Tab-separated table of C-alpha atoms in Angstrom:
chain	number	residue	atom	x	y	z
A	1491	MET	CA	4.975	16.305	45.676
A	1492	VAL	CA	1.291	15.980	45.057
A	1493	GLU	CA	-1.233	14.859	47.590
A	1494	GLN	CA	-4.925	14.200	47.330
A	1495	SER	CA	-7.351	16.064	49.533
A	1496	ASP	CA	-10.164	14.412	51.436
A	1497	ARG	CA	-13.040	15.989	49.541
A	1498	ALA	CA	-13.208	15.081	45.864
A	1499	PRO	CA	-11.202	12.087	44.636
A	1500	LEU	CA	-11.347	13.018	40.955
A	1501	LEU	CA	-11.398	16.770	41.030
A	1502	ASP	CA	-9.633	18.171	44.059
A	1503	TRP	CA	-5.867	17.892	43.896
A	1504	GLU	CA	-3.560	20.347	45.534
A	1505	GLU	CA	0.001	21.309	44.903
A	1506	ILE	CA	1.943	20.527	48.074
A	1507	PRO	CA	4.929	22.754	48.934
A	1508	PRO	CA	8.307	20.999	49.209
A	1509	PRO	CA	9.602	20.043	52.651
A	1510	ASP	CA	11.736	22.560	54.523
A	1511	ALA	CA	15.427	22.875	53.798
A	1512	ASN	CA	16.535	20.965	56.903
A	1513	GLN	CA	14.521	17.925	55.897
A	1514	ALA	CA	15.585	18.184	52.267
A	1515	ALA	CA	19.250	18.340	53.248
A	1516	GLN	CA	19.207	14.831	54.695
A	1517	PRO	CA	17.543	12.464	52.242
A	1518	PRO	CA	17.427	8.800	53.234
A	1519	PRO	CA	20.126	6.635	51.610
A	1520	GLU	CA	18.985	4.833	48.487
A	1521	PRO	CA	20.559	1.421	47.990
A	1522	GLN	CA	21.760	0.766	44.459
A	1523	ARG	CA	20.636	-2.157	42.379
A	1524	GLU	CA	22.749	-3.432	39.523
A	1525	ASN	CA	21.447	-3.112	36.008
A	1526	GLY	CA	20.750	-6.301	34.199
A	1527	THR	CA	19.889	-7.330	30.709
A	1528	ASP	CA	18.302	-10.355	29.266
A	1529	ASP	CA	18.443	-10.963	25.541
A	1530	ALA	CA	15.997	-13.260	23.862
A	1531	GLY	CA	15.212	-14.180	20.327
A	1532	LYS	CA	18.780	-14.326	18.953
A	1533	SER	CA	18.771	-16.317	16.228
A	1534	SER	CA	18.874	-19.504	14.350
A	1535	GLN	CA	16.534	-18.377	11.617
A	1536	PRO	CA	17.087	-18.496	7.864
A	1537	SER	CA	19.164	-15.721	6.357
A	1538	GLY	CA	17.215	-12.727	5.169
A	1539	ARG	CA	14.558	-13.009	7.903
A	1540	ARG	CA	14.277	-10.121	10.324
A	1541	THR	CA	15.358	-11.086	13.819
A	1542	PRO	CA	13.597	-9.245	16.643
A	1543	THR	CA	15.775	-8.791	19.704
A	1544	ILE	CA	14.153	-8.131	23.048
A	1545	THR	CA	16.255	-6.556	25.752
A	1546	ALA	CA	14.871	-6.189	29.240
A	1547	SER	CA	16.681	-3.621	31.301
A	1548	GLY	CA	16.237	-3.446	35.032
A	1549	THR	CA	17.179	-0.822	37.513
A	1550	GLY	CA	15.546	0.334	40.676
A	1551	ARG	CA	15.736	2.091	43.990
A	1552	SER	CA	14.285	1.480	47.383
A	1553	GLY	CA	12.422	3.893	49.549
A	1554	GLY	CA	9.245	1.968	50.206
A	1555	VAL	CA	8.216	-1.471	51.310
A	1556	PRO	CA	8.294	-4.085	48.537
A	1557	THR	CA	5.052	-5.968	48.319
A	1558	ALA	CA	4.599	-9.072	46.183
A	1559	VAL	CA	1.262	-8.978	44.434
A	1560	THR	CA	0.087	-11.440	41.809
A	1561	TYR	CA	-1.177	-9.553	38.776
A	1562	SER	CA	-1.528	-11.675	35.684
A	1563	PRO	CA	-4.041	-12.094	32.882
A	1564	THR	CA	-2.655	-15.410	31.652
A	1565	ARG	CA	-0.701	-17.145	34.403
A	1566	ASN	CA	0.530	-16.869	37.944
A	1567	ILE	CA	3.249	-14.264	37.935
A	1568	THR	CA	4.471	-12.062	40.753
A	1569	ALA	CA	5.194	-8.414	40.102
A	1570	VAL	CA	6.905	-6.535	42.908
A	1571	VAL	CA	5.585	-3.034	43.411
A	1572	VAL	CA	7.653	-0.657	45.505
A	1573	SER	CA	5.758	2.411	46.634
A	1574	ARG	CA	6.906	5.362	48.687
A	1575	GLU	CA	4.706	6.233	51.614
A	1576	LYS	CA	3.096	9.653	51.611
A	1577	ARG	CA	3.121	11.960	54.543
A	1578	SER	CA	-0.398	10.922	55.451
A	1579	GLY	CA	-2.779	8.081	54.736
A	1580	CYS	CA	-2.160	5.130	52.453
A	1581	GLY	CA	-1.566	7.066	49.277
A	1582	PHE	CA	0.337	5.807	46.272
A	1583	ASP	CA	3.253	7.746	44.858
A	1584	ARG	CA	4.785	5.906	41.903
A	1585	PRO	CA	5.131	2.285	40.840
A	1586	GLU	CA	8.343	0.442	40.132
A	1587	LEU	CA	8.219	-2.863	38.339
A	1588	LEU	CA	10.840	-5.327	39.464
A	1589	GLY	CA	9.791	-8.732	38.284
A	1590	PRO	CA	8.935	-10.978	35.392
A	1591	GLY	CA	7.371	-8.915	32.648
A	1592	GLY	CA	8.495	-5.756	34.427
A	1593	GLY	CA	11.838	-4.047	34.182
A	1594	PHE	CA	12.304	-0.321	34.714
A	1595	PRO	CA	10.503	1.387	31.830
A	1596	PHE	CA	13.099	4.052	31.003
A	1597	PRO	CA	16.633	2.517	30.913
A	1598	GLY	CA	19.472	4.981	31.351
A	1599	LEU	CA	17.640	7.471	33.561
A	1600	SER	CA	17.707	7.495	37.324
A	1601	GLY	CA	14.469	6.724	39.122
A	1602	ARG	CA	14.141	10.320	40.264
A	1603	ASP	CA	14.700	11.702	36.757
A	1604	GLN	CA	12.232	9.275	35.247
A	1605	TRP	CA	9.339	9.830	37.618
A	1606	GLU	CA	9.718	13.475	38.609
A	1607	GLU	CA	9.151	16.238	36.076
A	1608	LYS	CA	9.986	19.861	36.630
A	1609	ASP	CA	7.454	22.619	36.137
A	1610	GLN	CA	7.114	23.400	32.442
A	1611	ILE	CA	4.225	25.820	32.082
A	1612	LEU	CA	4.379	27.419	28.648
A	1613	ALA	CA	1.342	29.654	29.056
A	1614	VAL	CA	-1.500	30.568	31.383
A	1615	PHE	CA	-4.701	32.067	30.024
A	1616	VAL	CA	-8.273	33.116	30.747
A	1617	VAL	CA	-11.044	32.393	28.238
A	1618	THR	CA	-14.439	34.049	28.454
A	1619	PHE	CA	-17.736	33.728	26.627
A	1620	GLY	CA	-19.254	36.895	25.239
A	1621	THR	CA	-22.864	37.055	24.068
A	1622	ARG	CA	-21.779	38.966	20.953
A	1623	SER	CA	-18.249	37.695	20.288
A	1624	GLY	CA	-18.572	34.098	21.524
A	1625	ASN	CA	-15.521	32.362	23.014
A	1626	MET	CA	-12.378	34.499	23.177
A	1627	VAL	CA	-9.041	34.665	24.994
A	1628	GLU	CA	-9.448	37.450	27.529
A	1629	TRP	CA	-5.892	37.443	28.949
A	1630	CYS	CA	-2.710	35.378	28.694
A	1631	LEU	CA	0.972	35.157	29.576
A	1632	PRO	CA	3.248	35.382	27.746
A	1633	HIS	CA	1.396	37.995	25.728
A	1634	ASP	CA	2.928	36.990	22.398
A	1635	ILE	CA	2.163	33.256	22.514
A	1636	ASN	CA	-0.030	31.773	19.788
A	1637	LEU	CA	-3.226	30.529	21.432
A	1638	ASP	CA	-5.367	30.207	18.314
A	1639	GLY	CA	-8.121	27.674	18.969
A	1640	VAL	CA	-7.586	27.476	22.726
A	1641	GLU	CA	-10.790	29.467	23.282
A	1642	PHE	CA	-12.767	26.513	21.900
A	1643	LYS	CA	-10.655	23.721	23.390
A	1644	SER	CA	-10.900	25.061	26.933
A	1645	MET	CA	-14.673	25.630	26.863
A	1646	ALA	CA	-16.391	22.528	25.507
A	1647	SER	CA	-19.399	22.786	23.244
A	1648	GLY	CA	-22.527	22.522	25.395
A	1649	SER	CA	-20.839	23.750	28.566
A	1650	HIS	CA	-23.490	26.452	29.038
A	1651	ARG	CA	-25.760	23.696	30.411
A	1652	ILE	CA	-23.468	22.840	33.342
A	1653	THR	CA	-21.950	24.771	36.240
A	1654	SER	CA	-18.349	23.468	36.181
A	1655	ASP	CA	-16.015	21.166	34.306
A	1656	PHE	CA	-12.357	20.519	33.560
A	1657	ILE	CA	-10.929	19.786	30.140
A	1658	TYR	CA	-7.714	18.209	28.942
A	1659	PHE	CA	-6.770	19.020	25.351
A	1660	ARG	CA	-3.920	19.022	22.882
A	1661	LYS	CA	-2.701	22.032	20.893
A	1662	GLY	CA	-0.082	21.090	18.327
A	1663	SER	CA	2.714	19.374	20.208
A	1664	TYR	CA	1.568	20.763	23.564
A	1665	PHE	CA	-1.072	19.719	26.083
A	1666	GLY	CA	-3.451	21.845	28.091
A	1667	LEU	CA	-5.732	21.718	31.105
A	1668	ALA	CA	-8.521	24.229	31.685
A	1669	CYS	CA	-11.095	24.537	34.433
A	1670	PHE	CA	-14.499	25.936	33.446
A	1671	ALA	CA	-17.174	27.518	35.608
A	1672	ASN	CA	-20.572	29.049	34.909
A	1673	MET	CA	-21.999	31.560	37.412
A	1674	PRO	CA	-25.485	33.138	37.262
A	1675	VAL	CA	-25.412	36.937	37.297
A	1676	GLU	CA	-28.061	39.627	37.262
A	1677	SER	CA	-26.977	41.177	33.990
A	1678	GLN	CA	-28.959	41.545	30.811
A	1679	LEU	CA	-25.725	42.160	28.883
A	1680	GLU	CA	-24.418	38.736	29.944
A	1681	ARG	CA	-27.878	37.173	29.560
A	1682	GLY	CA	-27.932	35.978	33.160
A	1683	ALA	CA	-24.739	33.880	33.060
A	1684	ARG	CA	-20.989	34.532	33.227
A	1685	MET	CA	-18.785	31.736	31.841
A	1686	LYS	CA	-14.998	31.519	31.980
A	1687	SER	CA	-12.172	29.004	31.801
A	1688	VAL	CA	-8.693	29.337	33.266
A	1689	GLY	CA	-6.060	27.090	31.727
A	1690	ILE	CA	-2.407	26.271	31.189
A	1691	LEU	CA	-0.241	24.782	28.413
A	1692	SER	CA	2.685	22.401	28.880
A	1693	PRO	CA	4.857	20.152	26.701
A	1694	SER	CA	3.671	17.147	28.725
A	1695	TYR	CA	0.250	16.119	30.009
A	1696	THR	CA	1.794	14.136	32.858
A	1697	LEU	CA	2.206	17.150	35.123
A	1698	LEU	CA	-1.006	19.041	34.408
A	1699	TYR	CA	-3.058	17.441	37.168
A	1700	ARG	CA	-0.808	19.043	39.769
A	1701	TYR	CA	-2.511	22.384	39.125
A	1702	MET	CA	-6.143	21.304	39.011
A	1703	HIS	CA	-6.985	22.735	42.412
A	1704	PHE	CA	-5.263	26.049	41.622
A	1705	LEU	CA	-7.116	26.410	38.314
A	1706	GLU	CA	-10.478	25.609	39.960
A	1707	ASN	CA	-9.878	28.350	42.524
A	1708	GLN	CA	-8.749	30.809	39.882
A	1709	VAL	CA	-11.746	30.353	37.593
A	1710	ARG	CA	-14.065	31.028	40.532
A	1711	HIS	CA	-11.946	34.082	41.351
A	1712	GLN	CA	-12.216	35.316	37.746
A	1713	LEU	CA	-15.994	34.954	37.812
A	1714	GLN	CA	-16.317	36.908	41.032
A	1715	CYS	CA	-13.560	39.482	40.373
A	1716	PRO	CA	-13.078	39.794	36.603
A	1717	GLY	CA	-9.799	41.322	35.478
A	1718	GLN	CA	-7.741	40.561	38.590
A	1719	TYR	CA	-4.865	38.547	37.139
A	1720	SER	CA	-2.121	38.997	39.743
A	1721	PRO	CA	-2.361	35.416	41.122
A	1722	LEU	CA	-2.072	34.064	37.584
A	1723	GLU	CA	0.891	36.339	36.858
A	1724	ALA	CA	2.676	35.113	39.993
A	1725	PHE	CA	1.888	31.499	39.112
A	1726	TYR	CA	3.343	31.872	35.615
A	1727	GLU	CA	6.525	33.541	36.858
A	1728	ASP	CA	7.016	30.706	39.338
A	1729	LYS	CA	6.240	27.796	37.012
A	1730	LYS	CA	7.180	28.984	33.518
A	1731	ALA	CA	9.209	26.652	31.349
A	1732	VAL	CA	12.782	27.356	30.373
A	1733	LEU	CA	13.164	25.170	27.328
A	1734	PRO	CA	15.593	25.321	24.402
A	1735	SER	CA	14.238	26.212	20.989
A	1736	THR	CA	14.389	23.737	18.110
A	1737	GLY	CA	15.180	24.717	14.538
A	1738	ASN	CA	11.535	25.330	13.713
A	1739	GLY	CA	10.980	27.676	16.599
A	1740	LEU	CA	9.062	25.154	18.703
A	1741	VAL	CA	10.127	23.893	22.098
A	1742	THR	CA	10.263	20.274	23.070
A	1743	SER	CA	10.195	18.459	26.363
A	1744	CYS	CA	12.943	16.101	25.146
A	1745	PRO	CA	15.741	18.253	23.686
A	1746	THR	CA	18.431	15.584	23.964
A	1747	TRP	CA	17.609	12.707	21.647
A	1748	THR	CA	19.197	9.808	23.450
A	1749	VAL	CA	17.649	6.355	23.550
A	1750	ALA	CA	16.562	7.010	27.114
A	1751	SER	CA	14.895	10.329	26.312
A	1752	ILE	CA	13.137	8.866	23.282
A	1753	ASN	CA	11.718	6.130	25.501
A	1754	ARG	CA	10.680	8.773	27.989
A	1755	CYS	CA	8.805	10.746	25.349
A	1756	MET	CA	7.183	7.709	23.782
A	1757	HIS	CA	5.827	6.262	26.980
A	1758	PRO	CA	4.653	9.135	29.214
A	1759	GLU	CA	1.387	7.298	29.803
A	1760	MET	CA	3.280	4.700	31.871
A	1761	LYS	CA	3.336	7.210	34.691
A	1762	ILE	CA	0.504	7.619	37.149
A	1763	THR	CA	-0.673	10.983	35.903
A	1764	HIS	CA	-4.255	11.333	37.077
A	1765	PRO	CA	-6.093	11.090	40.395
A	1766	ALA	CA	-6.381	7.740	42.074
A	1767	GLY	CA	-9.534	5.923	41.064
A	1768	CYS	CA	-9.771	6.968	37.407
A	1769	MET	CA	-8.552	3.586	36.105
A	1770	SER	CA	-10.850	1.713	38.480
A	1771	GLN	CA	-13.865	3.780	37.404
A	1772	PHE	CA	-12.888	3.325	33.759
A	1773	ILE	CA	-12.931	-0.459	33.996
A	1774	GLN	CA	-16.121	-0.525	36.036
A	1775	PHE	CA	-17.792	1.747	33.474
A	1776	PHE	CA	-16.934	-0.393	30.444
A	1777	GLY	CA	-17.005	-3.822	32.117
A	1778	ASP	CA	-15.830	-6.656	29.893
A	1779	GLN	CA	-15.885	-4.276	26.895
A	1780	ILE	CA	-12.488	-3.201	28.182
A	1781	MET	CA	-11.045	-6.222	26.356
A	1782	VAL	CA	-12.464	-4.924	23.070
A	1783	LEU	CA	-10.943	-1.487	23.661
A	1784	TRP	CA	-7.625	-3.108	24.552
A	1785	LYS	CA	-7.398	-4.773	21.144
A	1786	PHE	CA	-8.221	-1.618	19.209
A	1787	VAL	CA	-5.716	0.448	21.186
A	1788	LEU	CA	-2.978	-2.154	20.747
A	1789	LEU	CA	-3.686	-2.112	17.004
A	1790	ARG	CA	-3.248	1.688	17.013
A	1791	LYS	CA	-6.727	2.422	15.697
A	1792	ARG	CA	-8.366	5.853	15.850
A	1793	LEU	CA	-10.770	5.905	18.827
A	1794	LEU	CA	-13.291	8.680	19.378
A	1795	ILE	CA	-15.379	8.819	22.564
A	1796	PHE	CA	-18.592	10.855	22.544
A	1797	SER	CA	-20.211	12.249	25.666
A	1798	PRO	CA	-22.331	15.290	26.481
A	1799	PRO	CA	-20.774	17.694	29.018
A	1800	PRO	CA	-19.231	17.461	31.527
A	1801	ILE	CA	-16.230	16.116	29.619
A	1802	GLY	CA	-13.573	16.025	32.359
A	1803	VAL	CA	-14.099	12.427	33.475
A	1804	VAL	CA	-14.270	11.392	29.806
A	1805	CYS	CA	-10.787	12.887	29.347
A	1806	TYR	CA	-9.682	10.403	32.008
A	1807	ARG	CA	-11.142	7.612	29.880
A	1808	VAL	CA	-8.974	8.785	26.996
A	1809	TYR	CA	-5.910	8.543	29.224
A	1810	CYS	CA	-6.946	5.127	30.535
A	1811	CYS	CA	-7.412	3.805	26.986
A	1812	CYS	CA	-3.822	4.753	26.213
A	1813	CYS	CA	-2.642	2.871	29.300
A	1814	LEU	CA	-4.055	-0.363	27.866
A	1815	ALA	CA	-1.227	-0.413	25.298
A	1816	ASN	CA	1.673	-0.158	27.764
A	1817	VAL	CA	4.640	-2.384	26.931
A	1818	SER	CA	7.842	-2.367	28.993
A	1819	ILE	CA	9.937	-4.286	26.431
A	1820	PRO	CA	12.313	-1.796	24.775
A	1821	GLY	CA	12.004	-1.577	21.014
A	1822	ILE	CA	8.413	-2.737	20.753
A	1823	GLY	CA	6.217	-0.225	18.994
A	1824	VAL	CA	9.020	1.897	17.537
A	1825	SER	CA	7.776	1.337	13.982
A	1826	VAL	CA	4.057	1.881	14.693
A	1827	PRO	CA	2.234	5.214	14.977
A	1828	GLU	CA	2.829	6.854	18.325
A	1829	LEU	CA	-0.162	6.607	20.626
A	1830	ARG	CA	-0.777	9.854	22.473
A	1831	PRO	CA	-4.050	11.060	23.906
A	1832	PHE	CA	-5.697	13.938	22.071
A	1833	PHE	CA	-8.206	14.369	24.908
A	1834	TYR	CA	-10.987	16.842	23.988
A	1835	VAL	CA	-11.523	17.693	20.313
A	1836	ASN	CA	-14.117	19.800	18.495
A	1837	ILE	CA	-14.934	20.723	14.909
A	1838	ALA	CA	-11.913	23.040	14.791
A	1839	ASP	CA	-9.730	19.911	15.056
A	1840	ILE	CA	-11.171	18.153	12.018
A	1841	SER	CA	-8.303	19.085	9.696
A	1842	THR	CA	-5.794	17.824	12.269
A	1843	LEU	CA	-7.597	14.524	12.843
A	1844	GLU	CA	-7.710	13.905	9.097
A	1845	THR	CA	-3.926	13.497	9.104
A	1846	GLU	CA	-3.643	11.323	12.226
A	1847	LEU	CA	-2.909	7.601	11.849
A	1848	SER	CA	-3.642	6.742	15.479
A	1849	TYR	CA	-5.279	8.634	18.337
A	1850	VAL	CA	-7.653	8.448	21.285
A	1851	ALA	CA	-9.887	11.486	21.778
A	1852	CYS	CA	-13.231	12.571	23.192
A	1853	THR	CA	-15.801	15.103	22.060
A	1854	THR	CA	-19.123	16.640	23.050
A	1855	GLU	CA	-20.133	17.250	19.423
A	1856	LYS	CA	-22.484	14.654	17.955
A	1857	ILE	CA	-21.675	15.744	14.418
A	1858	PHE	CA	-18.470	13.683	14.578
A	1859	GLU	CA	-20.476	10.467	14.400
A	1860	ASP	CA	-21.337	11.237	10.771
A	1861	LYS	CA	-17.717	11.985	9.821
A	1862	LYS	CA	-16.684	8.338	9.550
A	1863	ASP	CA	-13.477	9.072	7.684
A	1864	LEU	CA	-12.092	10.639	10.887
A	1865	TYR	CA	-12.248	7.553	13.129
A	1866	ASP	CA	-12.153	3.761	13.172
A	1867	ILE	CA	-13.948	3.191	16.473
A	1868	TYR	CA	-16.815	5.299	17.850
A	1869	ILE	CA	-17.719	4.960	21.518
A	1870	ASP	CA	-21.017	6.360	22.765
A	1871	ASN	CA	-21.525	5.673	26.452
A	1872	GLN	CA	-20.684	1.931	26.805
A	1873	ASN	CA	-21.545	1.241	23.178
A	1874	VAL	CA	-18.409	0.460	21.137
A	1875	LYS	CA	-18.941	0.290	17.383
A	1876	THR	CA	-17.087	0.462	14.078
A	1877	HIS	CA	-18.141	1.092	10.507
A	1878	ARG	CA	-15.145	-0.838	9.145
A	1879	SER	CA	-16.182	-4.359	8.154
A	1880	LEU	CA	-12.700	-5.830	8.764
A	1881	LEU	CA	-12.855	-4.691	12.402
A	1882	GLN	CA	-16.365	-5.988	13.087
A	1883	PRO	CA	-15.159	-9.420	14.346
A	1884	LEU	CA	-13.111	-7.697	17.076
A	1885	LEU	CA	-16.281	-6.306	18.665
A	1886	ARG	CA	-17.312	-9.800	19.783
A	1887	LEU	CA	-15.965	-11.099	23.058
A	1888	ASN	CA	-14.541	-14.617	22.816
A	1889	ALA	CA	-13.841	-17.177	25.522
A	1890	ALA	CA	-10.282	-15.927	26.107
A	1891	ASP	CA	-11.502	-12.324	26.495
A	1892	LYS	CA	-14.075	-13.356	29.076
A	1893	GLU	CA	-11.476	-15.393	30.953
A	1894	LYS	CA	-9.019	-12.469	31.073
A	1895	TYR	CA	-11.720	-10.148	32.344
A	1896	ARG	CA	-12.756	-12.737	34.936
A	1897	LYS	CA	-9.174	-12.888	36.213
A	1898	LEU	CA	-8.936	-9.112	36.289
A	1899	SER	CA	-12.173	-8.863	38.306
A	1900	GLU	CA	-11.055	-11.637	40.629
A	1901	GLN	CA	-7.727	-9.960	41.321
A	1902	ARG	CA	-9.487	-6.677	41.959
A	1903	GLN	CA	-11.772	-8.307	44.517
A	1904	MET	CA	-8.774	-9.902	46.225
A	1905	LEU	CA	-7.049	-6.540	46.371
A	1906	LEU	CA	-10.113	-4.799	47.824
A	1907	TYR	CA	-10.431	-7.562	50.396
A	1908	SER	CA	-6.792	-7.177	51.445
A	1909	GLN	CA	-7.236	-3.432	51.769
A	1910	GLU	CA	-10.418	-3.680	53.812
A	1911	VAL	CA	-9.706	-6.691	56.017
A	1912	GLU	CA	-5.930	-6.676	56.277
A	1913	GLU	CA	-5.621	-2.881	55.980
A	1914	ASP	CA	-2.959	-3.369	53.327
A	1915	CYS	CA	-2.314	-0.004	51.660
A	1916	THR	CA	0.907	-0.904	49.825
A	1917	ALA	CA	-0.825	-1.453	46.471
A	1918	ASN	CA	-3.950	-0.137	44.816
A	1919	GLU	CA	-6.242	-0.696	41.857
A	1920	GLU	CA	-4.245	1.588	39.582
A	1921	ASP	CA	-1.214	-0.651	40.012
A	1922	LEU	CA	-3.272	-3.741	39.389
A	1923	PHE	CA	-4.876	-2.583	36.138
A	1924	ILE	CA	-1.745	-1.084	34.632
A	1925	LEU	CA	0.398	-4.093	35.514
A	1926	PHE	CA	-2.286	-6.500	34.323
A	1927	PHE	CA	-2.377	-5.101	30.800
A	1928	MET	CA	1.347	-4.426	30.664
A	1929	GLU	CA	2.091	-8.044	31.530
A	1930	LEU	CA	-0.479	-9.230	28.997
A	1931	ASN	CA	1.116	-7.103	26.263
A	1932	ASN	CA	4.645	-8.076	27.279
A	1933	ARG	CA	3.718	-11.739	27.083
A	1934	ILE	CA	2.252	-11.406	23.603
A	1935	PHE	CA	5.207	-9.520	22.137
A	1936	GLN	CA	7.805	-11.635	23.937
A	1937	THR	CA	6.226	-14.809	22.540
A	1938	LEU	CA	6.008	-13.355	19.036
A	1939	ALA	CA	9.653	-12.251	19.157
A	1940	GLU	CA	10.806	-15.691	20.321
A	1941	VAL	CA	8.858	-17.409	17.556
A	1942	ALA	CA	10.109	-14.955	14.915
A	1943	GLY	CA	13.694	-15.589	15.998
A	1944	SER	CA	13.386	-19.387	16.007
A	1945	SER	CA	14.215	-21.870	13.261
A	1946	ASP	CA	10.479	-22.459	12.721
A	1947	PRO	CA	8.773	-19.057	12.828
A	1948	THR	CA	5.236	-20.404	12.917
A	1949	ILE	CA	2.498	-19.433	15.355
A	1950	THR	CA	0.436	-22.384	16.507
A	1951	ALA	CA	-2.691	-22.733	18.619
A	1952	ASP	CA	-0.486	-23.509	21.625
A	1953	HIS	CA	1.386	-20.249	21.131
A	1954	MET	CA	-1.907	-18.353	21.037
A	1955	ARG	CA	-3.131	-19.984	24.224
A	1956	ALA	CA	0.193	-19.170	25.886
A	1957	MET	CA	-0.370	-15.519	24.940
A	1958	GLY	CA	-3.849	-15.599	26.480
A	1959	LEU	CA	-5.555	-15.468	23.059
A	1960	ASP	CA	-8.334	-17.571	21.588
A	1961	PRO	CA	-6.894	-19.647	18.688
A	1962	GLN	CA	-10.080	-19.212	16.681
A	1963	GLY	CA	-11.694	-16.011	17.946
A	1964	ASP	CA	-8.467	-13.977	17.996
A	1965	ARG	CA	-7.084	-15.042	14.636
A	1966	SER	CA	-8.036	-11.805	12.837
A	1967	PHE	CA	-6.741	-9.746	15.789
A	1968	LEU	CA	-3.376	-11.501	15.662
A	1969	GLU	CA	-3.155	-11.147	11.875
A	1970	ASP	CA	-3.686	-7.393	12.229
A	1971	LEU	CA	-1.183	-7.217	15.090
A	1972	LEU	CA	1.532	-8.945	13.048
A	1973	GLU	CA	0.936	-6.581	10.144
A	1974	VAL	CA	0.842	-3.387	12.221
A	1975	TYR	CA	4.035	-4.209	14.155
A	1976	GLY	CA	5.860	-5.766	11.191
A	1977	ILE	CA	6.527	-9.092	12.910
A	1978	ASP	CA	7.675	-11.733	10.414
A	1979	VAL	CA	6.018	-15.000	11.407
A	1980	THR	CA	3.609	-17.420	9.772
A	1981	LEU	CA	0.196	-17.887	11.341
A	1982	VAL	CA	-0.814	-21.521	10.849
A	1983	ILE	CA	-3.322	-22.898	13.316
A	1984	ASP	CA	-4.472	-26.471	12.698
A	1985	ASN	CA	-7.731	-28.087	13.750
A	1986	LEU	CA	-9.516	-24.878	14.664
A	1987	CYS	CA	-12.754	-26.767	15.155
A	1988	CYS	CA	-11.123	-28.841	17.865
A	1989	SER	CA	-9.270	-25.993	19.600
């Protein structure tokens, strides 16, 4: 169980010990809910045409108070969010979607299995900066693990100008979190500053935030008492992963390749994995440009976000970008490049990025802006730009984009009002934003699947309006979407000038 402290909403999370054995021995009963399916798009189309089939699976559990909240970018729709109360305050634990456009995201797994991950720490390490040797791994467990490149990923370029930071990164198929600190010292050998990072590696980024507070404490400890690793040794022994090896010697977080586990691996971003408030701050930071980012993410483009240090909050923006593409309809997106956050990247990652078809990443190195073959979309502060002429039209907000953002802002204000005036703590902004874009995406793909499976697979202006798209302004976006996802329909929109 993870609980947020009262001091720093984005930085200060603590690992909370499990309840005592007496409490754990008597869990509250959990009523069962029958699974249901709903097939759409079965077909009366001509032979030889691909027939998309959409299956919505639902399962759930109780344990909180269901609250009906209207979250919709295109119409009035009620999504029921069930949240478990925390031991204190009005905190949010995990969402469950039980309504139109919802459905439990990982069919075949119990709620507990789907939302709770066990500790899977593959490595713990300390990185230091030496005035002669530069960044280097000072200590690690296990001692034989390959940490090549981690010394640069866990200490962002330009970090010498700041006092502290945290960094999410990706190393191969694993993800890491490191906390950095810079302490002034009276030492000519260290040139007046001692800089270190303490980090961990895991197969999944969805559990890393649990250890933020521990890593922050440990990096301060390493600065003040260099070489004392016993707390890190104890931490690794307690949390280390026990994972089966694959044929190539790597370990995977999904060793059993069932449909359920594949869904679980493909959609980890559907979980609430970062401190409360990061999605809200993300949308406030970008404003209506969020609708532009949404289109590029849904089209699986390569997005690179530049920012000078500190980079930690920018790593949250990477995560939030990935959340914009959530779809809870099974089968959608199987044929497109997997969208996983790369988080922080530097020049050592150039060869890796050259082979990636789709990613969202951030960097502190301005040199990336000139390497236009590595990205499709470059984001500097709130400025979103592309050097690809075919994507230029998507940078302009149209009437439908502005209307969706207006509805999102309106629903946010209503939620804040209910929290402040009615003291309603059963839902929060994270739920609202994630459900808003998930329902928007579900609606688009559900409509496209129904049209593709009909006797007249033609998209009209009415279909586009029903999907919340602008018949004229979103034509190029929809054309790209159909091509990327391999949806076999004809886009014929008449009388565009009168739409």
